[in-house]
Amino acid sequence: MIKLIGAVLVLFAGTMIGFAQAARFAERPKQIRSLLHALQRLETEIGYGQTPLPDALHRMSLAIPPPLSAMFAGIAAELRSGSGSTVGEVWEKALTAGWASTSMRAGEKEAMLRLGATLGGSGKEDQLKHVRLAELQLQSEEATAREEQQRYEKLCRSLGVLGAALVVILMV
C-alpha cells in the first residue's frame, strides 16, 4: 500500500514538473507580445502625446500584466522620485532585479537594456527610432520563442510523465 502511494506521488510530481516546464515555454511568447504592446504604447506616448517619460512608463505599466508591469511601475516611480539617477541606470537596475520573475531570456533582456540606455538622453525622434528598433528585435525573439514553444512544449510534458514512470518502475 505504501509503495502504491509513493508511486502515485512520484508520478504526480514528475508530471507536474513536466507541465511546469511546458508552461514556461508557453509563457515566453505571451510575455514578449505584452512587452511589444507596451513598447507600442510607449511609442505613442512619446510621439503623439509628448508625455514625460515617467508618466508614459507609468501608463505603460497599467496596460500590461505582471511581472512586467511591476518593473515599469518601479522605473516610473524611481524617475519621479528625483533620486538623481539617469534613466539608463534606473532602467538597468529595475530590469536586472525583475527579470528573473519573467519567462524571457537574455535576447529580450539585451534589447530592453539597449533601449533603456538611450531613453531620456536624446530628442523625441531619436527615442522613437530606438523604440522601433527594440520592437523589431523583440518581434524576432517572439518568432523564435513560438518555434521553441511548438517544438518543446509537448516534449516537456511527455518527458515529465515518462521520467516519473521510469522512476516508478525502478522503485518496484
Coordinates of N, CA and C in Angstrom, one line a residue:
M1 N 0.8 -1.2 0.0 CA 0.0 0.0 0.0 C 0.9 1.3 0.0
I2 N 1.9 1.3 0.8 CA 2.8 2.4 0.9 C 3.5 2.6 -0.5
K3 N 4.0 1.5 -1.1 CA 4.6 1.6 -2.4 C 3.7 2.2 -3.4
L4 N 2.4 1.8 -3.4 CA 1.4 2.3 -4.3 C 1.3 3.9 -4.2
I5 N 1.2 4.3 -2.9 CA 1.0 5.7 -2.6 C 2.3 6.5 -3.1
G6 N 3.4 5.9 -2.8 CA 4.7 6.5 -3.2 C 4.8 6.6 -4.7
A7 N 4.4 5.5 -5.4 CA 4.4 5.5 -6.9 C 3.5 6.6 -7.5
V8 N 2.3 6.7 -6.9 CA 1.4 7.7 -7.4 C 2.0 9.1 -7.1
L9 N 2.6 9.4 -6.0 CA 3.1 10.7 -5.7 C 4.3 11.0 -6.6
V10 N 5.1 10.0 -6.9 CA 6.3 10.2 -7.8 C 5.7 10.5 -9.2
L11 N 4.8 9.8 -9.6 CA 4.2 10.0 -11.0 C 3.5 11.4 -11.0
F12 N 2.8 11.8 -10.0 CA 2.2 13.1 -10.0 C 3.3 14.2 -10.0
A13 N 4.3 14.1 -9.2 CA 5.4 15.1 -9.1 C 6.1 15.2 -10.4
G14 N 6.5 14.1 -11.1 CA 7.1 14.2 -12.4 C 6.3 14.8 -13.4
T15 N 5.0 14.5 -13.4 CA 4.1 15.1 -14.4 C 4.0 16.6 -14.2
M16 N 3.9 17.0 -12.9 CA 3.8 18.4 -12.6 C 5.1 19.2 -13.0
I17 N 6.2 18.6 -12.8 CA 7.5 19.2 -13.2 C 7.5 19.4 -14.8
G18 N 7.0 18.4 -15.5 CA 7.0 18.5 -17.0 C 6.0 19.5 -17.4
F19 N 4.8 19.6 -16.7 CA 3.9 20.6 -17.1 C 4.3 22.0 -16.7
A20 N 5.0 22.2 -15.6 CA 5.6 23.5 -15.2 C 6.6 24.0 -16.2
Q21 N 7.5 23.1 -16.7 CA 8.4 23.5 -17.7 C 7.8 23.8 -19.0
A22 N 6.7 23.1 -19.4 CA 6.0 23.4 -20.6 C 5.3 24.7 -20.5
A23 N 4.8 25.1 -19.3 CA 4.2 26.3 -19.1 C 5.1 27.5 -19.3
R24 N 6.4 27.3 -19.0 CA 7.4 28.4 -19.2 C 7.6 28.6 -20.7
F25 N 7.6 27.5 -21.5 CA 7.7 27.6 -22.9 C 6.5 28.4 -23.5
A26 N 5.4 28.1 -22.9 CA 4.1 28.8 -23.4 C 4.1 30.2 -23.0
E27 N 4.6 30.5 -21.8 CA 4.5 31.9 -21.3 C 5.5 32.9 -21.9
R28 N 6.6 32.4 -22.4 CA 7.6 33.3 -23.0 C 7.0 34.1 -24.2
P29 N 6.4 33.5 -25.2 CA 5.8 34.3 -26.3 C 4.8 35.3 -25.8
K30 N 4.0 34.9 -24.8 CA 2.9 35.8 -24.3 C 3.6 37.0 -23.7
Q31 N 4.6 36.8 -22.9 CA 5.3 38.0 -22.3 C 6.0 38.9 -23.3
I32 N 6.6 38.3 -24.3 CA 7.2 39.1 -25.3 C 6.1 39.9 -26.1
R33 N 5.0 39.3 -26.3 CA 3.9 40.0 -27.0 C 3.4 41.2 -26.1
S34 N 3.3 40.9 -24.8 CA 2.9 42.0 -23.9 C 3.9 43.1 -23.9
L35 N 5.2 42.8 -23.9 CA 6.2 43.8 -24.0 C 6.2 44.6 -25.3
L36 N 5.9 43.9 -26.4 CA 5.7 44.6 -27.7 C 4.5 45.6 -27.6
H37 N 3.4 45.2 -27.0 CA 2.3 46.1 -26.9 C 2.7 47.3 -26.0
A38 N 3.4 47.0 -25.0 CA 3.8 48.1 -24.1 C 4.8 49.1 -24.8
L39 N 5.7 48.6 -25.6 CA 6.6 49.5 -26.3 C 5.8 50.3 -27.4
Q40 N 4.8 49.7 -28.0 CA 4.0 50.4 -28.9 C 3.2 51.5 -28.2
R41 N 2.8 51.3 -27.0 CA 2.1 52.3 -26.2 C 3.1 53.4 -25.9
L42 N 4.3 53.0 -25.5 CA 5.4 54.0 -25.2 C 5.7 54.8 -26.4
E43 N 5.7 54.2 -27.6 CA 6.0 54.9 -28.8 C 4.9 56.0 -29.0
T44 N 3.7 55.6 -28.8 CA 2.5 56.5 -29.0 C 2.6 57.7 -28.0
E45 N 2.9 57.3 -26.7 CA 3.0 58.4 -25.7 C 4.1 59.4 -26.0
I46 N 5.2 58.9 -26.5 CA 6.4 59.8 -26.8 C 6.1 60.6 -28.0
G47 N 5.6 59.9 -29.1 CA 5.5 60.5 -30.4 C 4.3 61.4 -30.5
Y48 N 3.1 61.0 -30.0 CA 1.9 61.8 -30.3 C 1.5 62.5 -29.0
G49 N 1.6 61.9 -27.9 CA 1.2 62.5 -26.6 C 2.2 63.5 -26.0
Q50 N 3.4 63.3 -26.4 CA 4.5 64.1 -25.9 C 4.5 64.1 -24.4
T51 N 4.2 62.9 -23.8 CA 4.1 62.7 -22.4 C 5.5 62.6 -21.8
P52 N 5.7 63.1 -20.6 CA 7.0 62.9 -20.0 C 7.3 61.4 -19.7
L53 N 8.5 61.1 -19.8 CA 8.9 59.6 -19.7 C 8.4 58.9 -18.5
P54 N 8.5 59.5 -17.2 CA 7.9 58.8 -16.1 C 6.4 58.5 -16.2
D55 N 5.7 59.5 -16.7 CA 4.2 59.3 -16.9 C 3.9 58.3 -18.0
A56 N 4.7 58.3 -19.0 CA 4.5 57.3 -20.1 C 4.8 55.9 -19.6
L57 N 5.8 55.8 -18.8 CA 6.2 54.4 -18.3 C 5.1 54.0 -17.3
H58 N 4.6 54.9 -16.5 CA 3.5 54.5 -15.5 C 2.3 54.1 -16.3
R59 N 1.9 54.8 -17.3 CA 0.7 54.4 -18.1 C 1.0 53.0 -18.8
M60 N 2.2 52.8 -19.2 CA 2.6 51.6 -19.8 C 2.5 50.4 -18.8
S61 N 2.8 50.7 -17.6 CA 2.8 49.6 -16.6 C 1.3 49.2 -16.2
L62 N 0.4 50.2 -16.4 CA -1.0 49.9 -16.2 C -1.6 49.0 -17.3
A63 N -1.0 49.0 -18.4 CA -1.6 48.3 -19.6 C -1.1 46.9 -19.8
I64 N -0.1 46.5 -19.0 CA 0.5 45.1 -19.2 C 0.4 44.3 -17.9
P65 N 0.4 43.0 -18.1 CA 0.2 42.1 -16.9 C 1.5 42.0 -16.1
P66 N 1.4 41.5 -14.9 CA 2.6 41.2 -14.1 C 3.4 40.1 -14.7
P67 N 4.6 39.9 -14.5 CA 5.6 40.7 -13.7 C 6.2 41.9 -14.4
L68 N 5.8 42.1 -15.7 CA 6.4 43.2 -16.5 C 5.9 44.5 -15.9
S69 N 4.6 44.6 -15.5 CA 4.1 45.8 -15.0 C 4.8 46.3 -13.8
A70 N 5.2 45.4 -12.9 CA 6.0 45.8 -11.7 C 7.3 46.5 -12.1
M71 N 8.0 46.0 -13.1 CA 9.3 46.5 -13.5 C 9.1 48.0 -14.0
F72 N 8.1 48.2 -14.9 CA 7.9 49.5 -15.4 C 7.3 50.5 -14.4
A73 N 6.5 50.0 -13.5 CA 6.0 50.9 -12.4 C 7.2 51.3 -11.5
G74 N 8.1 50.4 -11.3 CA 9.3 50.7 -10.5 C 10.1 51.8 -11.1
I75 N 10.3 51.6 -12.4 CA 11.1 52.6 -13.2 C 10.5 54.0 -13.1
A76 N 9.1 54.0 -13.3 CA 8.4 55.3 -13.3 C 8.5 55.9 -11.9
A77 N 8.3 55.1 -10.9 CA 8.4 55.7 -9.5 C 9.8 56.2 -9.2
E78 N 10.8 55.5 -9.6 CA 12.2 55.9 -9.3 C 12.5 57.2 -10.1
L79 N 12.0 57.3 -11.3 CA 12.2 58.6 -12.1 C 11.5 59.7 -11.5
R80 N 10.3 59.5 -11.0 CA 9.5 60.6 -10.4 C 10.1 61.0 -9.0
S81 N 10.8 60.1 -8.4 CA 11.3 60.5 -7.0 C 12.4 61.5 -7.1
G82 N 13.0 61.6 -8.3 CA 14.1 62.6 -8.4 C 15.4 62.3 -7.7
S83 N 15.7 61.0 -7.7 CA 16.9 60.5 -7.0 C 18.2 60.9 -7.6
G84 N 18.2 61.5 -8.8 CA 19.4 61.9 -9.4 C 20.0 60.9 -10.3
S85 N 19.5 59.7 -10.4 CA 19.9 58.6 -11.3 C 19.5 58.9 -12.7
T86 N 20.2 58.4 -13.7 CA 19.8 58.6 -15.0 C 18.8 57.6 -15.4
V87 N 18.1 57.8 -16.5 CA 17.1 56.8 -17.0 C 17.7 55.5 -17.2
G88 N 18.9 55.5 -17.8 CA 19.6 54.2 -18.1 C 19.9 53.4 -16.8
E89 N 20.4 54.1 -15.8 CA 20.7 53.4 -14.6 C 19.5 52.8 -13.9
V90 N 18.4 53.6 -13.8 CA 17.2 53.2 -13.2 C 16.6 52.0 -14.0
W91 N 16.6 52.1 -15.3 CA 16.1 51.1 -16.2 C 16.9 49.8 -16.0
E92 N 18.2 49.9 -16.0 CA 19.0 48.7 -15.9 C 18.8 48.0 -14.5
K93 N 18.7 48.8 -13.5 CA 18.5 48.3 -12.1 C 17.2 47.6 -12.0
A94 N 16.1 48.2 -12.5 CA 14.8 47.6 -12.5 C 14.7 46.3 -13.3
L95 N 15.3 46.3 -14.5 CA 15.2 45.1 -15.3 C 16.0 44.0 -14.7
T96 N 17.2 44.3 -14.2 CA 18.0 43.3 -13.6 C 17.3 42.6 -12.4
A97 N 16.7 43.5 -11.6 CA 16.0 43.0 -10.4 C 14.8 42.2 -10.7
G98 N 14.0 42.6 -11.8 CA 12.8 41.9 -12.0 C 12.8 40.8 -13.1
W99 N 13.9 40.7 -13.8 CA 13.9 39.8 -15.0 C 13.8 38.3 -14.6
A100 N 14.3 38.0 -13.5 CA 14.2 36.6 -13.0 C 12.8 36.1 -12.9
S101 N 11.9 37.0 -12.6 CA 10.5 36.6 -12.4 C 9.7 36.4 -13.7
T102 N 10.4 36.7 -14.8 CA 9.7 36.5 -16.2 C 10.2 35.2 -16.8
S103 N 9.6 34.8 -17.9 CA 10.0 33.6 -18.6 C 10.9 34.0 -19.8
M104 N 11.3 35.2 -19.9 CA 12.0 35.7 -21.0 C 13.5 35.4 -20.8
R105 N 14.2 35.5 -21.9 CA 15.7 35.1 -21.9 C 16.6 36.3 -22.1
A106 N 17.8 36.0 -22.4 CA 18.9 37.0 -22.5 C 18.7 37.9 -23.7
G107 N 18.2 37.4 -24.8 CA 18.0 38.2 -26.0 C 17.0 39.3 -25.8
E108 N 15.9 39.0 -25.1 CA 14.9 40.1 -24.9 C 15.5 41.1 -23.9
K109 N 16.2 40.6 -22.9 CA 16.8 41.5 -21.9 C 17.8 42.4 -22.5
E110 N 18.6 41.9 -23.4 CA 19.6 42.8 -24.1 C 18.9 43.9 -24.9
A111 N 17.9 43.5 -25.6 CA 17.1 44.5 -26.4 C 16.5 45.6 -25.5
M112 N 16.0 45.2 -24.4 CA 15.4 46.2 -23.4 C 16.5 47.0 -22.8
L113 N 17.7 46.4 -22.4 CA 18.7 47.2 -21.8 C 19.3 48.2 -22.8
R114 N 19.4 47.9 -24.1 CA 19.9 48.8 -25.1 C 18.9 50.0 -25.2
L115 N 17.6 49.7 -25.2 CA 16.6 50.7 -25.3 C 16.7 51.6 -24.1
G116 N 16.8 51.1 -22.9 CA 16.9 51.9 -21.7 C 18.1 52.8 -21.6
A117 N 19.2 52.4 -22.3 CA 20.4 53.2 -22.3 C 20.2 54.4 -23.1
T118 N 19.2 54.4 -24.1 CA 19.0 55.5 -25.0 C 17.9 56.4 -24.6
L119 N 16.9 55.9 -23.8 CA 15.8 56.7 -23.5 C 16.1 57.9 -22.6
G120 N 15.5 59.0 -22.8 CA 15.6 60.2 -21.9 C 16.9 61.0 -22.2
G121 N 17.7 60.5 -23.1 CA 19.0 61.2 -23.3 C 19.1 61.9 -24.6
S122 N 18.0 61.8 -25.4 CA 18.1 62.4 -26.8 C 16.7 63.0 -27.1
G123 N 16.6 63.4 -28.3 CA 15.4 64.0 -28.8 C 14.3 63.0 -29.0
K124 N 13.1 63.5 -29.3 CA 11.9 62.6 -29.5 C 12.1 61.7 -30.7
E125 N 12.6 62.2 -31.8 CA 12.7 61.3 -33.0 C 13.8 60.2 -32.8
D126 N 14.8 60.5 -32.1 CA 15.9 59.5 -31.8 C 15.3 58.5 -30.9
Q127 N 14.6 58.9 -29.9 CA 14.0 57.9 -28.9 C 13.0 57.0 -29.7
L128 N 12.2 57.6 -30.5 CA 11.2 56.8 -31.3 C 12.0 55.8 -32.2
K129 N 13.1 56.1 -32.8 CA 13.9 55.2 -33.6 C 14.3 54.0 -32.7
H130 N 14.8 54.3 -31.5 CA 15.3 53.2 -30.6 C 14.2 52.3 -30.2
V131 N 13.0 52.9 -29.9 CA 11.8 52.1 -29.5 C 11.5 51.2 -30.7
R132 N 11.4 51.7 -31.9 CA 11.1 50.9 -33.1 C 12.1 49.8 -33.3
L133 N 13.4 50.1 -33.0 CA 14.5 49.1 -33.2 C 14.3 48.0 -32.1
A134 N 13.9 48.3 -30.9 CA 13.7 47.3 -29.8 C 12.5 46.5 -30.2
E135 N 11.4 47.1 -30.8 CA 10.3 46.3 -31.2 C 10.6 45.3 -32.3
L136 N 11.5 45.7 -33.2 CA 11.9 44.8 -34.3 C 12.7 43.6 -33.7
Q137 N 13.6 43.9 -32.7 CA 14.4 42.8 -32.1 C 13.4 41.9 -31.3
L138 N 12.5 42.5 -30.6 CA 11.5 41.6 -29.8 C 10.6 40.8 -30.7
Q139 N 10.3 41.3 -31.9 CA 9.5 40.5 -32.8 C 10.3 39.3 -33.3
S140 N 11.5 39.5 -33.6 CA 12.4 38.4 -33.9 C 12.5 37.4 -32.8
E141 N 12.6 37.8 -31.6 CA 12.7 36.9 -30.4 C 11.4 36.2 -30.2
E142 N 10.3 36.9 -30.5 CA 9.0 36.3 -30.4 C 8.8 35.1 -31.4
A143 N 9.3 35.3 -32.6 CA 9.2 34.2 -33.6 C 10.0 33.0 -33.1
T144 N 11.2 33.3 -32.6 CA 12.0 32.2 -32.1 C 11.3 31.5 -30.9
A145 N 10.7 32.3 -30.0 CA 10.0 31.7 -28.8 C 8.8 30.9 -29.3
R146 N 8.1 31.3 -30.3 CA 7.0 30.5 -30.8 C 7.4 29.2 -31.4
E147 N 8.6 29.2 -32.1 CA 9.1 28.0 -32.6 C 9.5 27.0 -31.5
E148 N 10.2 27.6 -30.5 CA 10.6 26.7 -29.4 C 9.4 26.2 -28.6
Q149 N 8.4 27.0 -28.5 CA 7.2 26.5 -27.8 C 6.6 25.3 -28.6
Q150 N 6.5 25.4 -29.9 CA 5.9 24.3 -30.7 C 6.8 23.1 -30.6
R151 N 8.1 23.3 -30.5 CA 9.0 22.2 -30.5 C 9.1 21.5 -29.2
Y152 N 9.1 22.3 -28.1 CA 9.5 21.7 -26.8 C 8.4 21.6 -25.8
E153 N 7.2 22.3 -26.0 CA 6.2 22.2 -25.0 C 5.6 20.8 -24.8
K154 N 5.3 20.1 -25.9 CA 4.7 18.8 -25.8 C 5.8 17.8 -25.3
L155 N 7.1 18.1 -25.7 CA 8.2 17.2 -25.3 C 8.4 17.3 -23.8
C156 N 8.3 18.5 -23.2 CA 8.5 18.6 -21.7 C 7.4 17.9 -21.0
R157 N 6.1 18.0 -21.4 CA 5.1 17.3 -20.8 C 5.3 15.8 -20.8
S158 N 5.7 15.3 -22.0 CA 5.9 13.8 -22.2 C 7.1 13.3 -21.3
L159 N 8.2 14.1 -21.3 CA 9.3 13.7 -20.5 C 9.0 13.7 -19.0
G160 N 8.2 14.6 -18.6 CA 7.8 14.6 -17.2 C 7.1 13.4 -16.8
V161 N 6.1 13.0 -17.6 CA 5.3 11.8 -17.3 C 6.2 10.5 -17.5
L162 N 7.0 10.5 -18.6 CA 7.8 9.3 -18.8 C 9.0 9.1 -17.8
G163 N 9.6 10.3 -17.4 CA 10.6 10.2 -16.4 C 10.1 9.7 -15.1
A164 N 8.9 10.2 -14.7 CA 8.3 9.7 -13.5 C 7.9 8.3 -13.5
A165 N 7.4 7.9 -14.7 CA 7.1 6.4 -14.9 C 8.3 5.6 -14.8
L166 N 9.4 6.0 -15.3 CA 10.7 5.3 -15.2 C 11.1 5.1 -13.7
V167 N 11.0 6.2 -12.9 CA 11.3 6.2 -11.5 C 10.4 5.2 -10.8
V168 N 9.1 5.2 -11.1 CA 8.2 4.2 -10.5 C 8.5 2.8 -10.8
I169 N 8.9 2.6 -12.1 CA 9.3 1.2 -12.5 C 10.6 0.8 -11.7
L170 N 11.5 1.7 -11.6 CA 12.7 1.4 -10.9 C 12.4 1.1 -9.4
M171 N 11.4 1.8 -8.8 CA 11.1 1.6 -7.4 C 10.5 0.2 -7.2
V172 N 9.8 -0.3 -8.1 CA 9.1 -1.5 -7.9 C 10.0 -2.6 -8.2

